[in-house]
Short mmCIF file of C-alpha atoms in Angstrom, two decimals:
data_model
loop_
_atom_site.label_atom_id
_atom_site.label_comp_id
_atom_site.label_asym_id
_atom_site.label_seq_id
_atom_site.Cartn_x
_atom_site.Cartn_y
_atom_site.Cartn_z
CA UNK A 1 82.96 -70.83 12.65
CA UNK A 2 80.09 -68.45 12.30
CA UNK A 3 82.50 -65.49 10.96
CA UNK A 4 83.61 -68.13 8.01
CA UNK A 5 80.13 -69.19 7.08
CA UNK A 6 79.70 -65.26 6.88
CA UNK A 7 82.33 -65.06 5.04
CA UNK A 8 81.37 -67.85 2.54
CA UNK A 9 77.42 -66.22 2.09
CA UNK A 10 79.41 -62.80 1.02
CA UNK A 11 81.57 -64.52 -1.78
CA UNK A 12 78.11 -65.99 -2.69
CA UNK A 13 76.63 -63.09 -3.18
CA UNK A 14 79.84 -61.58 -4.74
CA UNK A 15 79.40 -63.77 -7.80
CA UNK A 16 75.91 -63.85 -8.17
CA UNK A 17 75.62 -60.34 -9.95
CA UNK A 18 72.28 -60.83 -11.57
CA UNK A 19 70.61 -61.27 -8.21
CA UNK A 20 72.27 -58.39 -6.30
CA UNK A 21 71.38 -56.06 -9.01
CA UNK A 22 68.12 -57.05 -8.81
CA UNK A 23 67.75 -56.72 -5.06
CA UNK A 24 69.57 -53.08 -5.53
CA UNK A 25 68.66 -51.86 -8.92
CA UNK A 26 64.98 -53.10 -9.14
CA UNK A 27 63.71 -51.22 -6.11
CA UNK A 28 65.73 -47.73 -6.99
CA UNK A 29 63.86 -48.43 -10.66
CA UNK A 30 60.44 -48.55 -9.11
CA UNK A 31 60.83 -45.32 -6.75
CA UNK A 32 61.85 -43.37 -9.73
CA UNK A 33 59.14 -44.78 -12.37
CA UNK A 34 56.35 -44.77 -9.97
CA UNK A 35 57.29 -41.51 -8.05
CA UNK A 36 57.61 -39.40 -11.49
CA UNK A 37 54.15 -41.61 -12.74
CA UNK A 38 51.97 -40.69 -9.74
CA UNK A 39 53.24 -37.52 -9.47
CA UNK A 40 49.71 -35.82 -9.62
CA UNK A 41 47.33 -38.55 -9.92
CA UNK A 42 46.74 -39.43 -5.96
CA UNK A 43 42.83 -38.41 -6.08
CA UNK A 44 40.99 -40.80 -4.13
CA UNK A 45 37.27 -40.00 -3.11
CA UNK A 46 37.32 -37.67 -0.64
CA UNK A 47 33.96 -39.01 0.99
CA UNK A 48 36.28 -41.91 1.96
CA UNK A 49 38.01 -40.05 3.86
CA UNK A 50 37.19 -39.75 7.63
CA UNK A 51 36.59 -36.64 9.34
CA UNK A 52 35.38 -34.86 12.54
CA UNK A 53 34.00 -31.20 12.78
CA UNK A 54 34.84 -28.83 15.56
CA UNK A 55 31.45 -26.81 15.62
CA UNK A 56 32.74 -23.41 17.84
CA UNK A 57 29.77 -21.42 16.10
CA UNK A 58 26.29 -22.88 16.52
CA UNK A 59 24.28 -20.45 13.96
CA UNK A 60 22.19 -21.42 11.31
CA UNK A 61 24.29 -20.55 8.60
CA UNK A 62 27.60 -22.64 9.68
CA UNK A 63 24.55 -25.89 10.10
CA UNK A 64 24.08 -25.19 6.92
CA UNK A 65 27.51 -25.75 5.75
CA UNK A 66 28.04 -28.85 7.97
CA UNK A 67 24.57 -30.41 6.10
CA UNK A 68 26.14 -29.48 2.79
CA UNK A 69 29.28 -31.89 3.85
CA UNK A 70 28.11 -34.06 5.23
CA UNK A 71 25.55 -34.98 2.07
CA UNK A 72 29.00 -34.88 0.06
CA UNK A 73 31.44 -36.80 2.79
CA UNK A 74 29.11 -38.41 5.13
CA UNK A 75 28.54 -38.34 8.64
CA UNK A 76 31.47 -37.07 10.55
CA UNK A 77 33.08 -39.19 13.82
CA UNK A 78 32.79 -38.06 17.52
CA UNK A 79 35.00 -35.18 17.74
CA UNK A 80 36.38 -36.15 21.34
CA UNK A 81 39.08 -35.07 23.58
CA UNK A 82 41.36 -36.81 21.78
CA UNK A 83 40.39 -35.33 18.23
CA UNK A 84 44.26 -33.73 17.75
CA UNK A 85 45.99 -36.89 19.06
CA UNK A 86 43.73 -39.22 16.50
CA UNK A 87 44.49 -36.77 14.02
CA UNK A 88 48.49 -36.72 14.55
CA UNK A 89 48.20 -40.55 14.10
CA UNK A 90 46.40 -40.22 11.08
CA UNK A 91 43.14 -42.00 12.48
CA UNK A 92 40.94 -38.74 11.17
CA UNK A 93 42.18 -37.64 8.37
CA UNK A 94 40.59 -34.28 8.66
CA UNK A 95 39.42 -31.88 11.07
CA UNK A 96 37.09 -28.72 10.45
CA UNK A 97 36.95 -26.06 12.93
CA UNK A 98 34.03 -24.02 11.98
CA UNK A 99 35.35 -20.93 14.37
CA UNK A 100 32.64 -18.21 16.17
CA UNK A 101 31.13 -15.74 14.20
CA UNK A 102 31.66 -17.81 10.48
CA UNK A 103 27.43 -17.18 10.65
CA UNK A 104 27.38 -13.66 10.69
CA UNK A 105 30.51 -13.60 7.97
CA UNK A 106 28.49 -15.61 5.76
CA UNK A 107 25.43 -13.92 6.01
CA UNK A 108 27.44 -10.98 5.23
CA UNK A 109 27.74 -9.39 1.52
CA UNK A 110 31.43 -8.24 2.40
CA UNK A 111 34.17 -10.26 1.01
CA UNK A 112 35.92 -12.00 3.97
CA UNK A 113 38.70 -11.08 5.44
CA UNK A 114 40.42 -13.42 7.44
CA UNK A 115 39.53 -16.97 8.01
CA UNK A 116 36.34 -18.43 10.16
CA UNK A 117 36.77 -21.91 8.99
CA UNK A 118 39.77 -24.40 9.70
CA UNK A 119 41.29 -27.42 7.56
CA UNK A 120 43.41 -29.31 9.77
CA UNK A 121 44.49 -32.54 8.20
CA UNK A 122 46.69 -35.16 9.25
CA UNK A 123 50.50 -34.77 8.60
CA UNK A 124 50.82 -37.68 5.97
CA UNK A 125 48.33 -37.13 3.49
CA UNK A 126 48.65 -36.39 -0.02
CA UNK A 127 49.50 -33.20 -1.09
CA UNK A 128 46.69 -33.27 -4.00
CA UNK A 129 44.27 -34.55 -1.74
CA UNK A 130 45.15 -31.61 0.83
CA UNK A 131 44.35 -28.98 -1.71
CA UNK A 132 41.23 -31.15 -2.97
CA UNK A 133 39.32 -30.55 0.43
CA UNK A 134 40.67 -27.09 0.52
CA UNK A 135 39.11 -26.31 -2.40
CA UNK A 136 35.97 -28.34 -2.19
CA UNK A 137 35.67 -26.36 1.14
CA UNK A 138 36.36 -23.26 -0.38
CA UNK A 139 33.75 -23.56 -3.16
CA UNK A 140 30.86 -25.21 -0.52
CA UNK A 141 31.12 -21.78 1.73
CA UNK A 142 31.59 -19.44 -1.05
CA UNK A 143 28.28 -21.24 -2.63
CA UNK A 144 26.42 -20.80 0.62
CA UNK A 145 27.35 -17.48 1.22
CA UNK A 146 26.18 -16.45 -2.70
CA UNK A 147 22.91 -17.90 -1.68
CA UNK A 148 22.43 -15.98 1.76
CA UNK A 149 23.59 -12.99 0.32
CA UNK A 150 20.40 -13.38 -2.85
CA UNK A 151 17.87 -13.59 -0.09
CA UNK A 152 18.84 -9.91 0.84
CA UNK A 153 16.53 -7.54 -0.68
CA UNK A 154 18.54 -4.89 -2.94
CA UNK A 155 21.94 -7.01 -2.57
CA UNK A 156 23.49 -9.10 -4.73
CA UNK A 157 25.92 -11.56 -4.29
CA UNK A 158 29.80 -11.32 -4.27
CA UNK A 159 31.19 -10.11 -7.55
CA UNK A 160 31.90 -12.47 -10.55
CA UNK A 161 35.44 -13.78 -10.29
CA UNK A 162 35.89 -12.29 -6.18
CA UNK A 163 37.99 -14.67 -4.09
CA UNK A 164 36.35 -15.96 -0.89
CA UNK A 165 39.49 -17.94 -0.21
CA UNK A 166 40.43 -15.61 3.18
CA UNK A 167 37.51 -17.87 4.91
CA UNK A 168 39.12 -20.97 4.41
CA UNK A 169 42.29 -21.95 6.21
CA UNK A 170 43.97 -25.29 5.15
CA UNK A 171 47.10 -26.59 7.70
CA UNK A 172 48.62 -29.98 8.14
CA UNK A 173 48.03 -30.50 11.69
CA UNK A 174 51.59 -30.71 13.69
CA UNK A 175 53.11 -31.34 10.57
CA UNK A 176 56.72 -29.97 11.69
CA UNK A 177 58.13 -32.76 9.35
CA UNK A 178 58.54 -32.84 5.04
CA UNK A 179 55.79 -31.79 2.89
CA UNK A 180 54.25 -35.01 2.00
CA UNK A 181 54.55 -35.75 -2.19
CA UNK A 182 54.24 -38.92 -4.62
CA UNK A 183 58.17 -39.41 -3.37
CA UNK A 184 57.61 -39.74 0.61
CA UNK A 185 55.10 -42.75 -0.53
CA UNK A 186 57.08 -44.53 -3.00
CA UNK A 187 60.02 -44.21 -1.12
CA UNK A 188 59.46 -46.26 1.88
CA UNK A 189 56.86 -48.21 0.07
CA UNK A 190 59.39 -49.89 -2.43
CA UNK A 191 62.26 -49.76 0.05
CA UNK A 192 60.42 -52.38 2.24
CA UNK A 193 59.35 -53.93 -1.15
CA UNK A 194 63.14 -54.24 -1.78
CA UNK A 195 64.64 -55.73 1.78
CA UNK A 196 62.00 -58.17 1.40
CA UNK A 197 62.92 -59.33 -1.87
CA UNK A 198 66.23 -60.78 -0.70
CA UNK A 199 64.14 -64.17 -1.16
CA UNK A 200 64.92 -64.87 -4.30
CA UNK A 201 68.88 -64.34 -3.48
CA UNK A 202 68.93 -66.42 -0.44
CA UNK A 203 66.58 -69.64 -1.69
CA UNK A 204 68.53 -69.83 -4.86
CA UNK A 205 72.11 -70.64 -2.52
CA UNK A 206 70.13 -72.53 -0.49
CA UNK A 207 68.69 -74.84 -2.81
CA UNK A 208 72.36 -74.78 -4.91
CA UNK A 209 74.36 -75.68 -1.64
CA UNK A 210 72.17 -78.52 -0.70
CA UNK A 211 71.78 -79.79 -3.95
CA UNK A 212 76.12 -79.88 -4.40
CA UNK A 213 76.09 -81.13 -0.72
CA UNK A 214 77.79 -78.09 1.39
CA UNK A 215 74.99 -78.28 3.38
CA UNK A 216 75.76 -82.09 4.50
CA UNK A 217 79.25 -81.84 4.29
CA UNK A 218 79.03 -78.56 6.85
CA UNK A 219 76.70 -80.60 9.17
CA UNK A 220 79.01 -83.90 9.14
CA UNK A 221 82.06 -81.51 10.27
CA UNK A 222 79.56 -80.19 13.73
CA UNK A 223 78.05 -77.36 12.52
CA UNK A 224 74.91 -76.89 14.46
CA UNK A 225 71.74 -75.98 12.01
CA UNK A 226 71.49 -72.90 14.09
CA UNK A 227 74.48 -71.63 12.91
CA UNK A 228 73.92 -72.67 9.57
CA UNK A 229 70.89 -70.18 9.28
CA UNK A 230 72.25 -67.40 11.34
CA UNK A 231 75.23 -67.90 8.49
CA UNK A 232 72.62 -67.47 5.72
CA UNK A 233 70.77 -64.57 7.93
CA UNK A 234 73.53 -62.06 8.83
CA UNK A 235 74.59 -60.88 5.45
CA UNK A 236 70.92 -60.43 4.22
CA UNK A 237 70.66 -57.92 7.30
CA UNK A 238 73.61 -55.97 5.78
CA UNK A 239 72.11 -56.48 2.49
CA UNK A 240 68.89 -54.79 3.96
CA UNK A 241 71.37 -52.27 5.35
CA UNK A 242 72.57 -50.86 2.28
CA UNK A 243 69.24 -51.39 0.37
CA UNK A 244 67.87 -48.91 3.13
CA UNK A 245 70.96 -46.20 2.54
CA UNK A 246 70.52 -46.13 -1.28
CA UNK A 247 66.75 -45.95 -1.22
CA UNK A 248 66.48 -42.88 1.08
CA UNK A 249 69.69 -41.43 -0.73
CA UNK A 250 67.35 -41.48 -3.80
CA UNK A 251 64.74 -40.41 -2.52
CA UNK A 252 66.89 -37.09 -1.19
CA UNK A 253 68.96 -36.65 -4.05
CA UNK A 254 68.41 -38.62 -6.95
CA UNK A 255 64.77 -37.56 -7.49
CA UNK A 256 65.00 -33.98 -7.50
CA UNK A 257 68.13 -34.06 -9.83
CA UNK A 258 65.85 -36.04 -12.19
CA UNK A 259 63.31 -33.51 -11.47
CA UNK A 260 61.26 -35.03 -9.24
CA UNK A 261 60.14 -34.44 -5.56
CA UNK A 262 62.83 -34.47 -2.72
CA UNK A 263 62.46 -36.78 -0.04
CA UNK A 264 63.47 -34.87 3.87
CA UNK A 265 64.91 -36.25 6.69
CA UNK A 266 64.29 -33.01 8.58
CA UNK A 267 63.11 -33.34 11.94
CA UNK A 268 62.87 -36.70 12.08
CA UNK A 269 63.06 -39.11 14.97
CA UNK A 270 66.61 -41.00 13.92
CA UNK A 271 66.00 -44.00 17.17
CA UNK A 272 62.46 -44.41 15.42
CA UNK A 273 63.56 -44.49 12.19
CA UNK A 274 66.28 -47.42 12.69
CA UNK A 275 64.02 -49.31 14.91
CA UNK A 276 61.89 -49.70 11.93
CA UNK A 277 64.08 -50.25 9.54
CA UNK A 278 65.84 -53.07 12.09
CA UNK A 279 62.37 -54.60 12.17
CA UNK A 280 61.29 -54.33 8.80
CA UNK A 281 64.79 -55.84 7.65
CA UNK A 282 64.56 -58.79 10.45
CA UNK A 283 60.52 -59.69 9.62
CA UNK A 284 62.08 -60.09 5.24
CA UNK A 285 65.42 -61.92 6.33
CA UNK A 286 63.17 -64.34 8.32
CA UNK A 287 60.47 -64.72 5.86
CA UNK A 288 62.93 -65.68 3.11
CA UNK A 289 64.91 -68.05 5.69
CA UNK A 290 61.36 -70.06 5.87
CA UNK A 291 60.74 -70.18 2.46
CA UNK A 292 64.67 -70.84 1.50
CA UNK A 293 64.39 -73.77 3.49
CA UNK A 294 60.78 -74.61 2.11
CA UNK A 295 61.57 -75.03 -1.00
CA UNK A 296 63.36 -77.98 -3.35
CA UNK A 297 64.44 -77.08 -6.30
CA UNK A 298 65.67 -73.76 -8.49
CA UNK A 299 62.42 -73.31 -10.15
CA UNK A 300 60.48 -73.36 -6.89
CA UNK A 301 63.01 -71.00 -5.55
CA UNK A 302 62.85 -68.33 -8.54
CA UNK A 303 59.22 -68.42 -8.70
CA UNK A 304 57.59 -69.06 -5.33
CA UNK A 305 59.34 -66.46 -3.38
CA UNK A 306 58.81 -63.55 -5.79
CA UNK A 307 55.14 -64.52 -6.11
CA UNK A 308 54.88 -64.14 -2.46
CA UNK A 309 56.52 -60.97 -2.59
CA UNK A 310 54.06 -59.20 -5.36
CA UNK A 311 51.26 -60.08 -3.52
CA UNK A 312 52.19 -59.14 -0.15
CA UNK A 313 53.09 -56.00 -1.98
CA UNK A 314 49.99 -55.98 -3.90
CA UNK A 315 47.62 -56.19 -0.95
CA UNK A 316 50.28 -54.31 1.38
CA UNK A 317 50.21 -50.81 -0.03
CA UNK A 318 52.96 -50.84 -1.58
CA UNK A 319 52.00 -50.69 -5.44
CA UNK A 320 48.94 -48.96 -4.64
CA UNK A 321 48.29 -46.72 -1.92
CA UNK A 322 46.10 -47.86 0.55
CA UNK A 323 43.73 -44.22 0.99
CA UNK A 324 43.13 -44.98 -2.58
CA UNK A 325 41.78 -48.23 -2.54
CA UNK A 326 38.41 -49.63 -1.51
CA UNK A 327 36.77 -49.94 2.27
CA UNK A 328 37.23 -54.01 1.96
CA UNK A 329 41.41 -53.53 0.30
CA UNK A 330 42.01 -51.39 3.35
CA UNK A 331 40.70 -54.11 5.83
CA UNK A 332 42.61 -56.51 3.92
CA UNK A 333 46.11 -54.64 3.73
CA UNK A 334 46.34 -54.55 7.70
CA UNK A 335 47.45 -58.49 7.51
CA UNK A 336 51.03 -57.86 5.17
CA UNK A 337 53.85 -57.79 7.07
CA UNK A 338 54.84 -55.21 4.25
CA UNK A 339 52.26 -52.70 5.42
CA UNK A 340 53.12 -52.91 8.69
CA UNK A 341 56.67 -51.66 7.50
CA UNK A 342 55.36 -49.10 5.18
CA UNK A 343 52.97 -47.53 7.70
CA UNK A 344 56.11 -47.66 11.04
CA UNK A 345 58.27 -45.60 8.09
CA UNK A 346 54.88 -43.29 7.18
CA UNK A 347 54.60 -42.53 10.93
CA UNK A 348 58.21 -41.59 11.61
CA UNK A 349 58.84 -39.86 7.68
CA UNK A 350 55.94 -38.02 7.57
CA UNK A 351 53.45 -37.95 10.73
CA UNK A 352 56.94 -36.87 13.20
CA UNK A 353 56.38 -40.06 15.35
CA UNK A 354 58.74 -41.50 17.84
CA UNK A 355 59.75 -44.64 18.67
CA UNK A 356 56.41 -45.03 21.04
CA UNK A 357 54.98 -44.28 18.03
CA UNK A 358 55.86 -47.18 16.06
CA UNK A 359 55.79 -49.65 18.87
CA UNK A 360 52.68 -51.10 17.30
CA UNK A 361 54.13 -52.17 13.88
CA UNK A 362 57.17 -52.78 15.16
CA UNK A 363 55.93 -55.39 17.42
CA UNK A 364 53.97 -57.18 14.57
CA UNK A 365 57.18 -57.07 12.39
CA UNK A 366 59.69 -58.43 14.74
CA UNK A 367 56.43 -61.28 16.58
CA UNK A 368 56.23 -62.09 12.63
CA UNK A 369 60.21 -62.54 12.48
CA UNK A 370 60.14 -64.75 15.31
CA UNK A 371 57.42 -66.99 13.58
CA UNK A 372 59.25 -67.43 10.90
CA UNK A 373 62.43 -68.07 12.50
CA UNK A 374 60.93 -71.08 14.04
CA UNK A 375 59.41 -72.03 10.82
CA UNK A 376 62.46 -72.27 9.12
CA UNK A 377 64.35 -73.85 11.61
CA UNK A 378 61.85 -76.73 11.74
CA UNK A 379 61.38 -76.67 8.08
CA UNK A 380 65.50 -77.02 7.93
CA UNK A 381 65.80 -79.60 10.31
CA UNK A 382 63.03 -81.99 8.22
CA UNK A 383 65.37 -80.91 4.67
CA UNK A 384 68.55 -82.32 6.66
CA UNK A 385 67.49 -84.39 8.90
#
């Protein structure tokens, strides 16, 4: 019985062209429009940002520089034990290990010649905002080491044009993974966007079945409402399934044929990467079961569940990224079930996590599927009762 309810939902979806293309076409669209867009324009405030200094060299000079940023970024958190782990995770964003004997380097008029100063920063962030620090750090130390080098009778500072950039070393930290770009954001950003939008697909035969009276007709014959949803659930999973394929196939393919960024799958933790994509495809399907069987007509159906898809997207990360917004958005985005997709697909695509890793989002996706399971079974059992 369940097999030929499947098989009814497919030929469903086989003649409803204008909805599959959305849920297939739309979210390919947005990768490609927003990943060229935002190509080079991720340049959030870097004070934002938090941070930790590892002070190895205790002089007066390298105080200096750590007063000089932290006037520009802000106190820096506790360093800890647990600084590189924190870091890996993506809790500091950046780490700067001032090493022994950057004092007597800058005090020094030579030009430097190999680096006293470490940029460690986490394995996801922005490549623009990697080479922002790197060169705000470059230009604070050079600056400092100009002025120590003026307070030298008969010196003068380093030559007009000379490159102090051997001092600074910039590194993602245990970033074995793909160089993070505009692409490795927008990819997995409006891939979730896209499995959850299977919404608008499933209300609309919803609302169309129990409005011609399938729905009745199926009950009257013994079919338990259980099966009825698990009917309507199982081919939005495979939906969700293929959505996933052609989103990362654009990412790796179709982007840097169109000139764009490549996405890479190098590396990664496969188990880790399914596990969220299982969750992240079981929280949508659930989500649109409950509001399938919430609503009663075609026009609630074609507007309510895309509204609640833009702004769980809108507050979620996924049109704008979430280092970019304010201190209050990025309280606010931790409560959409789409972020807690995006950020299980950030940690295994770009930060080399395992599934341990992504136990934490995972767990809200799939506690979050099970709510709304049970929502839309009681909601379902009020429509046909």
């Amino acid at each position: 019985m369940l097999l030929a309810l499947v098989k009814k939902e497919l030929l469903a979806l086989r003649r409803d062209m204008h909805g599959l293309a959305a849920m297939f076409l739309m979210p390919m669209v947005f990768i490609v429009l927003m990943s060229l867009t935002l190509k080079d324009i991720y340049r959030p405030p870097l004070a934002a940002l938090s941070y930790a200094v590892d002070a190895r060299d205790t002089g007066t000079p390298a105080n200096w520089l750590q007063q000089q940023w932290r006037r520009a970024h802000g106190e820096p958190q506790p360093l800890g034990g647990d600084w590189q782990a924190r870091l890996r995770r993506g809790e500091l964003k950046y780490v700067i290990v001032l090493r022994q004997g950057l004092s007597e380097e800058l005090e020094s008029v030579a030009l430097p010649t190999r680096p006293y100063i470490d940029l460690l920063t986490e394995p996801g962030i922005d490549s623009n905002l990697h080479n922002a620090l790197r060169a705000e750090l470059i230009g604070a130390s050079g600056e400092l080491k100009a002025r120590l080098a003026l307070q030298l009778p008969g010196t003068a500072g380093p030559a007009e044009g000379a490159s102090i950039q051997a001092l600074v070393k910039a590194e993602r930290f245990a970033s074995g993974g793909p160089r993070p770009t505009s692409v490795q954001q927008n990819v997995p950003a409006w891939l979730v966007f896209g499995m959850f939008f299977v919404v608008a697909s499933l209300s609309s035969l919803l609302v169309q079945e129990r409005a011609s009276g399938a729905l009745g007709r199926l009950q009257s014959l013994g079919v338990s409402r259980a099966t009825l949803l698990a009917s309507k659930a199982l081919p939005y999973l495979g939906v969700n399934a293929v959505q996933a394929f052609l989103m990362l196939a654009a990412g790796i393919w179709l982007m840097p044929w169109l000139g764009g960024d490549a996405l890479s799958l190098a590396g990664i933790d496969w188990g880790a990467l399914l596990l969220a994509l299982a969750a992240v495809s079981l929280a949508a399907v659930s989500l649109s079961l409950a509001l399938a069987c919430a609503v009663r007509s075609h026009a609630q159906a074609s507007t309510l569940g895309p509204m609640v898809n833009v702004l769980m997207a809108a507050v979620g990360g996924i049109m704008v990224p979430k280092f970019v917004m304010p201190g209050f958005m990025q309280r606010l985005v931790d409560i959409s079930p789409m972020n807690w997709g995006l950020e299980a697909l950030l940690t295994v695509l770009l930060r080399g996590g395992g599934v341990a890793d992504t136990l934490p989002q995972v767990a809200r996706l799939l506690g979050f599927a099970v709510l709304m399971a049970l929502l839309a079974v009681f909601l379902f059992r009020r429509r046909s009762g």
